[in-house]
């Protein structure tokens, strides 16, 4: 007889072994799929590695691909850690992109030292407000945030589409090729974000901001009163109320913070990568959703989001570069999906112990005796 | 505005509403058991790609090929849902995350696209669902095109709405299903098998989403495109809320949303210019409004989501 | 008629009749001698606790049999054994002479045993008819079900609208649905677990009539209660449990409330004599808690505090006694500020509370140990050090500005763990892993450790083992000795009499009696708790 038994204590080693194990299992499952469909798995993985990490240039590309995932991953980590299912990273990302490009376009001749911080602020504000809408409904009425954030992704995509395709908005290019194909106005050179690094390695500003945000978020959750309150609210709202913590306000704040991080990702997408509001491009990337994969693999730990965003960024980068006959489209998404499934299923092992046999579960008292 | 304009809207409402109806009906069954499956889009695409390959490769008369295509799509949809069922019911993974994983795994940039590539689906499929002129009545004014000139899939969906309503509200199995979704612990105490009920209806939801998928690949867009369902899986999720988890209301909602999907084109033909982005947003905004209204208690409680929706069931330890 | 070994009406000082279920007396005679239920030597152990210790229970067909006892006396365990939820470790169960062994509640239902739990097994969003159909056999036929509900309802005086949604029904009506379900499933033995706890007096009277009618039909009704008045009113016989053991079975008509109260509470300990112990010194000039005319909303009308006046002095332990659900919990929550007051004032050490919630109360020096210690008083998955900081994290020394001082938090935790003897592998251990006693120690360490003016402790020893109970009581006494006023809310009279300087009895949200130390009168207190209000003033 096989029985599941909740673990009272979660061993430390499991929190490392489970993510590593789930990545391995996902890669093995992926390999089986590749082999069954008639390609060499080793060869495919080898080429992914090579394209993603083989040269300085590929490192640069990988980090560029990782930047939006880092920020949406942090957005997901911030909210999910508190048990708020913000699936709306995508929409918040798009709103951030809209606001940041709006500010960038409005200040074409102002020095980047002024316009870039304003773009960042605008992106975060827009993303935060967009997330505050479902956050408000959630904390005020208990409206399920999963569906509302999801719906707002599509609304945001339509807002972006409307600005470029459906109207003659401020964001739309109305001269040159813009008269033939609807497209966004490009940023002025001043408003384009700088990249850092040397020896051919280029790290976009957004990635650096993301690393700083990860550190801040980690410190916020770990070292501040606010983080302490978040921990209590997510574990036991009753205890939080008993301790005099304002539960709805804490939830709304976390939702807004999460949205602001995704919005920062959108701003970086404009400032670092695209330099133009591109609704179709934003829609295809699905950064908001991949960010949740990143955060789940990182077990909602902000610092772990950094390496995992690079990992999934590498995968995305390789997918783009390798697409072709022997590297079918869809492989990247499949691998991402497998990774996420394995990660969340592996989480199960940290919560339950699988026991074979009829043995009675240990009581709290016995565990205590064992521990002592 | 004239009659032909209205007819055009109604006809396209049915045409675009049918896949939504299948997927949403399936999700109604799943959610009624207390399982939220956000992977509808992924399951639809899996059904679509398998339907395509059956149509492209299988020999025989059209009715046979299409019949096999439906069964294959149902099977694959159910298998995809099985992943979610196993993860959420047995492993008690957070339903939101698992459903999302399903969409990423099977979705537009995932397995469905991969399989389409491997199977080299490039040309229009040879066998498609075409409109059937039932009893030669298609020529009747108004009701002809609407009721007697539809594809097999549309007729099938009507049957399913009727059967679904009857099953949910007029059978013991439906009562048990609803009890499991409302209060698994009560259902358990009454001797019902919560785990089995949830598995069965999660798989059934996947099977129906699979049929929803072939509405695209074998009817609406007969040439394969990655992500051809274009986010309709998410609309189907919205529709379930919008239809208050009731098959008949879901059907009305599906046709409303279906009409909106094509309304801007129809309006443009009439010289009315409304940005399609605005019309496209309406279903999503309406869904949010409905959801807020329900959760804020502005509507009858009987219309609200199943109480146990999204929660894992674990028998009380004793 | 014989009432087991106790003898009719005679009090049994200190005695514990060992095997009282031999009283197969009057009622079983009605049905030709074979008892409907005969449980013998039933023993059920949980880790560290013997919940039922060789319990005997015999119930005749056509009898309303009361199972009387305080919380934790073993009544619920016994009924869970009878309904197949628990398997007994020892002992036999016979139904109508036939030995049975249930492995699940379904077996028990099939054998004709049904139980109406305190928490109803109803789907609230369903109609009455739908709930009626759920889990019953046969085809889905709402019309016939509705018909049957009306018929049964009429027959037993349980009117319910079959088409009403359950959430729209009053608790009493919901209970009727549960009883109707049991009747429909041809239950021959019906167990009602504290059925009147949720009812208004009128509803309770209607229920008693129904119980009588069911008994007249030849069914056996087991009525679990700790309300003496009701037991006296409705039952044919009474079996009393105390500390998991059978005290005795008596014929109701041949006993008195007073005697039952004595049996239930037990006389093994004589309290008034131990005044010599170094009892905390009361400072009569310093009122640390002054509650005047306090009213608040209750979960139910009976449990809403109504104009409560209460004073606790420095160093004084005041016990509020009462059957659970009579407003004690709401009173504590209203004083602490997590339940809204509708009238009245609260002053802590002379400072008026402005009803701003827990933060204000804490700042004024009010400490509170809630009933639900592991989920409300503590955050179960957080480590012990975080829980020990749950109230103090906002102020120095545990935090500076917006930042926590991790080192100070840990140092404080280490100190409290040492000072209060909390047994734990480390201060990083999640709190839920600890045993009940240690969990309570964590809570007490935090609350008492903040040197409050007044400590409200709501059933602080419930569910703990004997050793832990001792520790908790000592900690409360020590706090009082240090000058803290203690408001102890308890259902355990022994505890109240052992610890308190004063006992206040609450019934249906009102203070119905007050007894200073030296004038404790178990019988009177028990009667007042059971709702025998009579004159308002106590023995004082």
mmCIF file of N, CA, C and O in Angstrom, chain B residues 217-285:
data_model
loop_
_atom_site.group_PDB
_atom_site.id
_atom_site.type_symbol
_atom_site.label_atom_id
_atom_site.label_comp_id
_atom_site.label_asym_id
_atom_site.label_seq_id
_atom_site.Cartn_x
_atom_site.Cartn_y
_atom_site.Cartn_z
ATOM 1 N N UNK B 217 -9.522 23.753 -36.860
ATOM 2 C CA UNK B 217 -8.635 23.161 -37.867
ATOM 3 C C UNK B 217 -9.400 22.499 -39.002
ATOM 4 O O UNK B 217 -8.860 22.341 -40.084
ATOM 5 N N UNK B 218 -10.638 22.111 -38.784
ATOM 6 C CA UNK B 218 -11.371 21.435 -39.853
ATOM 7 C C UNK B 218 -12.589 22.221 -40.307
ATOM 8 O O UNK B 218 -13.442 21.696 -41.005
ATOM 9 N N UNK B 219 -12.692 23.465 -39.868
ATOM 10 C CA UNK B 219 -13.853 24.223 -40.307
ATOM 11 C C UNK B 219 -13.527 25.704 -40.509
ATOM 12 O O UNK B 219 -13.684 26.232 -41.603
ATOM 13 N N UNK B 220 -13.026 26.349 -39.477
ATOM 14 C CA UNK B 220 -12.839 27.799 -39.571
ATOM 15 C C UNK B 220 -11.559 28.146 -40.339
ATOM 16 O O UNK B 220 -11.567 28.987 -41.233
ATOM 17 N N UNK B 221 -10.442 27.502 -39.949
ATOM 18 C CA UNK B 221 -9.146 27.791 -40.581
ATOM 19 C C UNK B 221 -8.569 26.475 -41.095
ATOM 20 O O UNK B 221 -7.755 25.862 -40.423
ATOM 21 N N UNK B 222 -8.976 26.012 -42.254
ATOM 22 C CA UNK B 222 -8.615 24.643 -42.634
ATOM 23 C C UNK B 222 -7.142 24.432 -42.967
ATOM 24 O O UNK B 222 -6.745 23.309 -43.225
ATOM 25 N N UNK B 223 -6.330 25.462 -42.976
ATOM 26 C CA UNK B 223 -4.892 25.275 -43.139
ATOM 27 C C UNK B 223 -4.236 25.519 -41.781
ATOM 28 O O UNK B 223 -4.537 26.510 -41.118
ATOM 29 N N UNK B 224 -3.342 24.618 -41.407
ATOM 30 C CA UNK B 224 -2.766 24.730 -40.070
ATOM 31 C C UNK B 224 -1.985 26.026 -39.890
ATOM 32 O O UNK B 224 -1.210 26.432 -40.758
ATOM 33 N N UNK B 225 -2.227 26.674 -38.771
ATOM 34 C CA UNK B 225 -1.384 27.793 -38.336
ATOM 35 C C UNK B 225 -1.104 27.569 -36.867
ATOM 36 O O UNK B 225 -2.015 27.215 -36.115
ATOM 37 N N UNK B 226 0.126 27.811 -36.470
ATOM 38 C CA UNK B 226 0.426 27.713 -35.042
ATOM 39 C C UNK B 226 -0.464 28.680 -34.279
ATOM 40 O O UNK B 226 -0.632 29.825 -34.680
ATOM 41 N N UNK B 227 -1.019 28.201 -33.180
ATOM 42 C CA UNK B 227 -1.851 29.073 -32.362
ATOM 43 C C UNK B 227 -3.095 29.531 -33.079
ATOM 44 O O UNK B 227 -3.561 30.653 -32.891
ATOM 45 N N UNK B 228 -3.675 28.652 -33.907
ATOM 46 C CA UNK B 228 -4.820 29.054 -34.737
ATOM 47 C C UNK B 228 -6.059 29.385 -33.898
ATOM 48 O O UNK B 228 -6.938 30.096 -34.362
ATOM 49 N N UNK B 229 -6.109 28.910 -32.673
ATOM 50 C CA UNK B 229 -7.289 29.212 -31.864
ATOM 51 C C UNK B 229 -7.275 30.635 -31.331
ATOM 52 O O UNK B 229 -8.288 31.119 -30.815
ATOM 53 N N UNK B 230 -6.113 31.289 -31.450
ATOM 54 C CA UNK B 230 -6.018 32.727 -31.200
ATOM 55 C C UNK B 230 -6.645 33.169 -29.884
ATOM 56 O O UNK B 230 -7.397 34.136 -29.828
ATOM 57 N N UNK B 231 -6.370 32.445 -28.832
ATOM 58 C CA UNK B 231 -6.826 32.902 -27.518
ATOM 59 C C UNK B 231 -8.271 32.592 -27.190
ATOM 60 O O UNK B 231 -8.794 33.021 -26.172
ATOM 61 N N UNK B 232 -8.940 31.799 -28.059
ATOM 62 C CA UNK B 232 -10.354 31.494 -27.775
ATOM 63 C C UNK B 232 -10.492 30.607 -26.532
ATOM 64 O O UNK B 232 -11.540 30.573 -25.908
ATOM 65 N N UNK B 233 -9.428 29.880 -26.211
ATOM 66 C CA UNK B 233 -9.483 29.058 -25.003
ATOM 67 C C UNK B 233 -9.709 29.919 -23.769
ATOM 68 O O UNK B 233 -10.441 29.553 -22.846
ATOM 69 N N UNK B 234 -9.092 31.077 -23.777
ATOM 70 C CA UNK B 234 -9.267 31.979 -22.635
ATOM 71 C C UNK B 234 -10.668 32.564 -22.626
ATOM 72 O O UNK B 234 -11.275 32.766 -21.583
ATOM 73 N N UNK B 235 -11.166 32.860 -23.860
ATOM 74 C CA UNK B 235 -12.548 33.366 -23.940
ATOM 75 C C UNK B 235 -13.513 32.313 -23.397
ATOM 76 O O UNK B 235 -14.488 32.624 -22.724
ATOM 77 N N UNK B 236 -13.203 31.046 -23.713
ATOM 78 C CA UNK B 236 -14.081 29.970 -23.221
ATOM 79 C C UNK B 236 -14.115 29.972 -21.697
ATOM 80 O O UNK B 236 -15.170 29.790 -21.087
ATOM 81 N N UNK B 237 -12.952 30.211 -21.091
ATOM 82 C CA UNK B 237 -12.901 30.287 -19.629
ATOM 83 C C UNK B 237 -13.775 31.430 -19.125
ATOM 84 O O UNK B 237 -14.507 31.295 -18.143
ATOM 85 N N UNK B 238 -13.674 32.562 -19.824
ATOM 86 C CA UNK B 238 -14.492 33.712 -19.451
ATOM 87 C C UNK B 238 -15.964 33.368 -19.580
ATOM 88 O O UNK B 238 -16.796 33.718 -18.735
ATOM 89 N N UNK B 239 -16.257 32.630 -20.650
ATOM 90 C CA UNK B 239 -17.639 32.284 -20.971
ATOM 91 C C UNK B 239 -18.289 31.449 -19.866
ATOM 92 O O UNK B 239 -19.479 31.579 -19.582
ATOM 93 N N UNK B 240 -17.499 30.592 -19.262
ATOM 94 C CA UNK B 240 -18.034 29.740 -18.199
ATOM 95 C C UNK B 240 -18.557 30.617 -17.057
ATOM 96 O O UNK B 240 -19.641 30.384 -16.518
ATOM 97 N N UNK B 241 -17.784 31.644 -16.727
ATOM 98 C CA UNK B 241 -18.219 32.568 -15.678
ATOM 99 C C UNK B 241 -19.413 33.361 -16.162
ATOM 100 O O UNK B 241 -20.412 33.525 -15.466
ATOM 101 N N UNK B 242 -19.281 33.829 -17.401
ATOM 102 C CA UNK B 242 -20.317 34.664 -17.974
ATOM 103 C C UNK B 242 -21.646 33.907 -18.046
ATOM 104 O O UNK B 242 -22.710 34.501 -17.901
ATOM 105 N N UNK B 243 -21.567 32.603 -18.261
ATOM 106 C CA UNK B 243 -22.789 31.790 -18.340
ATOM 107 C C UNK B 243 -23.149 31.144 -17.021
ATOM 108 O O UNK B 243 -23.963 30.237 -16.987
ATOM 109 N N UNK B 244 -22.524 31.602 -15.952
ATOM 110 C CA UNK B 244 -22.841 31.116 -14.605
ATOM 111 C C UNK B 244 -22.828 29.590 -14.505
ATOM 112 O O UNK B 244 -23.683 28.995 -13.853
ATOM 113 N N UNK B 245 -21.908 28.944 -15.200
ATOM 114 C CA UNK B 245 -21.725 27.498 -15.097
ATOM 115 C C UNK B 245 -22.977 26.723 -15.535
ATOM 116 O O UNK B 245 -23.250 25.660 -15.039
ATOM 117 N N UNK B 246 -23.736 27.312 -16.449
ATOM 118 C CA UNK B 246 -24.964 26.661 -16.938
ATOM 119 C C UNK B 246 -24.901 26.525 -18.450
ATOM 120 O O UNK B 246 -24.694 27.513 -19.153
ATOM 121 N N UNK B 247 -25.120 25.300 -18.969
ATOM 122 C CA UNK B 247 -24.950 25.059 -20.402
ATOM 123 C C UNK B 247 -25.754 26.010 -21.298
ATOM 124 O O UNK B 247 -25.212 26.542 -22.262
ATOM 125 N N UNK B 248 -27.013 26.232 -20.972
ATOM 126 C CA UNK B 248 -27.834 27.041 -21.879
ATOM 127 C C UNK B 248 -27.337 28.488 -21.904
ATOM 128 O O UNK B 248 -27.203 29.106 -22.967
ATOM 129 N N UNK B 249 -27.010 29.008 -20.729
ATOM 130 C CA UNK B 249 -26.524 30.386 -20.689
ATOM 131 C C UNK B 249 -25.159 30.485 -21.361
ATOM 132 O O UNK B 249 -24.836 31.484 -22.004
ATOM 133 N N UNK B 250 -24.372 29.442 -21.193
ATOM 134 C CA UNK B 250 -23.066 29.421 -21.856
ATOM 135 C C UNK B 250 -23.261 29.468 -23.370
ATOM 136 O O UNK B 250 -22.527 30.148 -24.080
ATOM 137 N N UNK B 251 -24.288 28.764 -23.856
ATOM 138 C CA UNK B 251 -24.545 28.783 -25.291
ATOM 139 C C UNK B 251 -24.882 30.196 -25.757
ATOM 140 O O UNK B 251 -24.329 30.688 -26.740
ATOM 141 N N UNK B 252 -25.751 30.858 -25.001
ATOM 142 C CA UNK B 252 -26.108 32.229 -25.386
ATOM 143 C C UNK B 252 -24.863 33.116 -25.376
ATOM 144 O O UNK B 252 -24.626 33.907 -26.284
ATOM 145 N N UNK B 253 -24.061 32.946 -24.332
ATOM 146 C CA UNK B 253 -22.832 33.731 -24.234
ATOM 147 C C UNK B 253 -21.891 33.428 -25.379
ATOM 148 O O UNK B 253 -21.262 34.331 -25.941
ATOM 149 N N UNK B 254 -21.792 32.156 -25.760
ATOM 150 C CA UNK B 254 -20.885 31.777 -26.846
ATOM 151 C C UNK B 254 -21.293 32.483 -28.132
ATOM 152 O O UNK B 254 -20.443 32.983 -28.874
ATOM 153 N N UNK B 255 -22.606 32.542 -28.384
ATOM 154 C CA UNK B 255 -23.035 33.195 -29.614
ATOM 155 C C UNK B 255 -22.860 34.706 -29.517
ATOM 156 O O UNK B 255 -22.532 35.365 -30.498
ATOM 157 N N UNK B 256 -23.034 35.241 -28.328
ATOM 158 C CA UNK B 256 -22.785 36.673 -28.154
ATOM 159 C C UNK B 256 -21.322 36.992 -28.428
ATOM 160 O O UNK B 256 -20.989 37.902 -29.206
ATOM 161 N N UNK B 257 -20.442 36.194 -27.809
ATOM 162 C CA UNK B 257 -19.011 36.436 -28.005
ATOM 163 C C UNK B 257 -18.619 36.128 -29.450
ATOM 164 O O UNK B 257 -17.750 36.774 -30.026
ATOM 165 N N UNK B 258 -19.283 35.107 -30.036
ATOM 166 C CA UNK B 258 -19.002 34.785 -31.433
ATOM 167 C C UNK B 258 -19.391 35.929 -32.355
ATOM 168 O O UNK B 258 -18.669 36.257 -33.297
ATOM 169 N N UNK B 259 -20.510 36.547 -32.045
ATOM 170 C CA UNK B 259 -20.949 37.679 -32.853
ATOM 171 C C UNK B 259 -19.960 38.828 -32.736
ATOM 172 O O UNK B 259 -19.599 39.475 -33.727
ATOM 173 N N UNK B 260 -19.484 39.066 -31.505
ATOM 174 C CA UNK B 260 -18.544 40.159 -31.303
ATOM 175 C C UNK B 260 -17.256 39.927 -32.088
ATOM 176 O O UNK B 260 -16.633 40.875 -32.573
ATOM 177 N N UNK B 261 -16.873 38.620 -32.219
ATOM 178 C CA UNK B 261 -15.614 38.313 -32.886
ATOM 179 C C UNK B 261 -15.618 38.770 -34.336
ATOM 180 O O UNK B 261 -14.571 39.070 -34.898
ATOM 181 N N UNK B 262 -16.787 38.785 -34.930
ATOM 182 C CA UNK B 262 -16.813 39.141 -36.348
ATOM 183 C C UNK B 262 -17.540 40.460 -36.591
ATOM 184 O O UNK B 262 -17.706 40.888 -37.714
ATOM 185 N N UNK B 263 -17.955 41.070 -35.503
ATOM 186 C CA UNK B 263 -18.826 42.242 -35.642
ATOM 187 C C UNK B 263 -18.132 43.397 -36.364
ATOM 188 O O UNK B 263 -18.742 44.081 -37.182
ATOM 189 N N UNK B 264 -16.847 43.593 -36.070
ATOM 190 C CA UNK B 264 -16.211 44.776 -36.644
ATOM 191 C C UNK B 264 -16.145 44.657 -38.171
ATOM 192 O O UNK B 264 -16.314 45.653 -38.870
ATOM 193 N N UNK B 265 -15.893 43.434 -38.657
ATOM 194 C CA UNK B 265 -15.876 43.257 -40.120
ATOM 195 C C UNK B 265 -17.248 43.544 -40.705
ATOM 196 O O UNK B 265 -17.388 44.261 -41.685
ATOM 197 N N UNK B 266 -18.265 42.967 -40.040
ATOM 198 C CA UNK B 266 -19.627 43.167 -40.536
ATOM 199 C C UNK B 266 -20.000 44.644 -40.485
ATOM 200 O O UNK B 266 -20.615 45.170 -41.417
ATOM 201 N N UNK B 267 -19.585 45.302 -39.409
ATOM 202 C CA UNK B 267 -19.911 46.719 -39.278
ATOM 203 C C UNK B 267 -19.203 47.538 -40.344
ATOM 204 O O UNK B 267 -19.771 48.470 -40.917
ATOM 205 N N UNK B 268 -17.939 47.172 -40.604
ATOM 206 C CA UNK B 268 -17.190 47.903 -41.619
ATOM 207 C C UNK B 268 -17.896 47.802 -42.967
ATOM 208 O O UNK B 268 -17.980 48.784 -43.713
ATOM 209 N N UNK B 269 -18.411 46.602 -43.248
ATOM 210 C CA UNK B 269 -19.125 46.427 -44.500
ATOM 211 C C UNK B 269 -20.335 47.347 -44.557
ATOM 212 O O UNK B 269 -20.799 47.723 -45.626
ATOM 213 N N UNK B 270 -20.853 47.721 -43.418
ATOM 214 C CA UNK B 270 -21.994 48.633 -43.359
ATOM 215 C C UNK B 270 -21.547 50.081 -43.295
ATOM 216 O O UNK B 270 -22.355 50.969 -43.127
ATOM 217 N N UNK B 271 -20.248 50.285 -43.365
ATOM 218 C CA UNK B 271 -19.740 51.652 -43.317
ATOM 219 C C UNK B 271 -19.640 52.206 -41.919
ATOM 220 O O UNK B 271 -19.449 53.394 -41.713
ATOM 221 N N UNK B 272 -19.787 51.350 -40.917
ATOM 222 C CA UNK B 272 -19.630 51.816 -39.538
ATOM 223 C C UNK B 272 -18.231 51.430 -39.080
ATOM 224 O O UNK B 272 -17.851 50.261 -39.160
ATOM 225 N N UNK B 273 -17.463 52.367 -38.640
ATOM 226 C CA UNK B 273 -16.067 52.085 -38.329
ATOM 227 C C UNK B 273 -15.825 52.118 -36.826
ATOM 228 O O UNK B 273 -15.736 53.181 -36.219
ATOM 229 N N UNK B 274 -15.799 50.946 -36.240
ATOM 230 C CA UNK B 274 -15.405 50.859 -34.842
ATOM 231 C C UNK B 274 -14.152 50.008 -34.795
ATOM 232 O O UNK B 274 -14.089 48.965 -35.448
ATOM 233 N N UNK B 275 -13.168 50.452 -34.042
ATOM 234 C CA UNK B 275 -11.924 49.690 -33.985
ATOM 235 C C UNK B 275 -12.218 48.291 -33.457
ATOM 236 O O UNK B 275 -12.913 48.143 -32.448
ATOM 237 N N UNK B 276 -11.697 47.264 -34.140
ATOM 238 C CA UNK B 276 -11.959 45.900 -33.671
ATOM 239 C C UNK B 276 -11.416 45.673 -32.268
ATOM 240 O O UNK B 276 -11.950 44.850 -31.524
ATOM 241 N N UNK B 277 -10.375 46.417 -31.896
ATOM 242 C CA UNK B 277 -9.796 46.215 -30.565
ATOM 243 C C UNK B 277 -10.817 46.523 -29.469
ATOM 244 O O UNK B 277 -10.829 45.877 -28.420
ATOM 245 N N UNK B 278 -11.661 47.509 -29.744
ATOM 246 C CA UNK B 278 -12.662 47.867 -28.737
ATOM 247 C C UNK B 278 -13.684 46.745 -28.608
ATOM 248 O O UNK B 278 -14.015 46.296 -27.514
ATOM 249 N N UNK B 279 -14.147 46.252 -29.762
ATOM 250 C CA UNK B 279 -15.131 45.173 -29.721
ATOM 251 C C UNK B 279 -14.527 43.911 -29.106
ATOM 252 O O UNK B 279 -15.180 43.201 -28.347
ATOM 253 N N UNK B 280 -13.247 43.658 -29.448
ATOM 254 C CA UNK B 280 -12.600 42.458 -28.922
ATOM 255 C C UNK B 280 -12.479 42.487 -27.403
ATOM 256 O O UNK B 280 -12.429 41.443 -26.756
ATOM 257 N N UNK B 281 -12.398 43.696 -26.860
ATOM 258 C CA UNK B 281 -12.219 43.791 -25.411
ATOM 259 C C UNK B 281 -13.510 43.532 -24.645
ATOM 260 O O UNK B 281 -13.478 43.207 -23.463
ATOM 261 N N UNK B 282 -14.627 43.679 -25.356
ATOM 262 C CA UNK B 282 -15.910 43.617 -24.648
ATOM 263 C C UNK B 282 -16.099 42.312 -23.866
ATOM 264 O O UNK B 282 -16.459 42.348 -22.688
ATOM 265 N N UNK B 283 -15.835 41.134 -24.490
ATOM 266 C CA UNK B 283 -16.051 39.903 -23.712
ATOM 267 C C UNK B 283 -15.246 39.887 -22.418
ATOM 268 O O UNK B 283 -15.749 39.454 -21.374
ATOM 269 N N UNK B 284 -14.009 40.364 -22.490
ATOM 270 C CA UNK B 284 -13.157 40.310 -21.308
ATOM 271 C C UNK B 284 -13.665 41.258 -20.222
ATOM 272 O O UNK B 284 -13.735 40.917 -19.051
ATOM 273 N N UNK B 285 -14.028 42.458 -20.657
ATOM 274 C CA UNK B 285 -14.513 43.429 -19.684
ATOM 275 C C UNK B 285 -15.833 42.948 -19.072
ATOM 276 O O UNK B 285 -16.048 43.018 -17.853
#
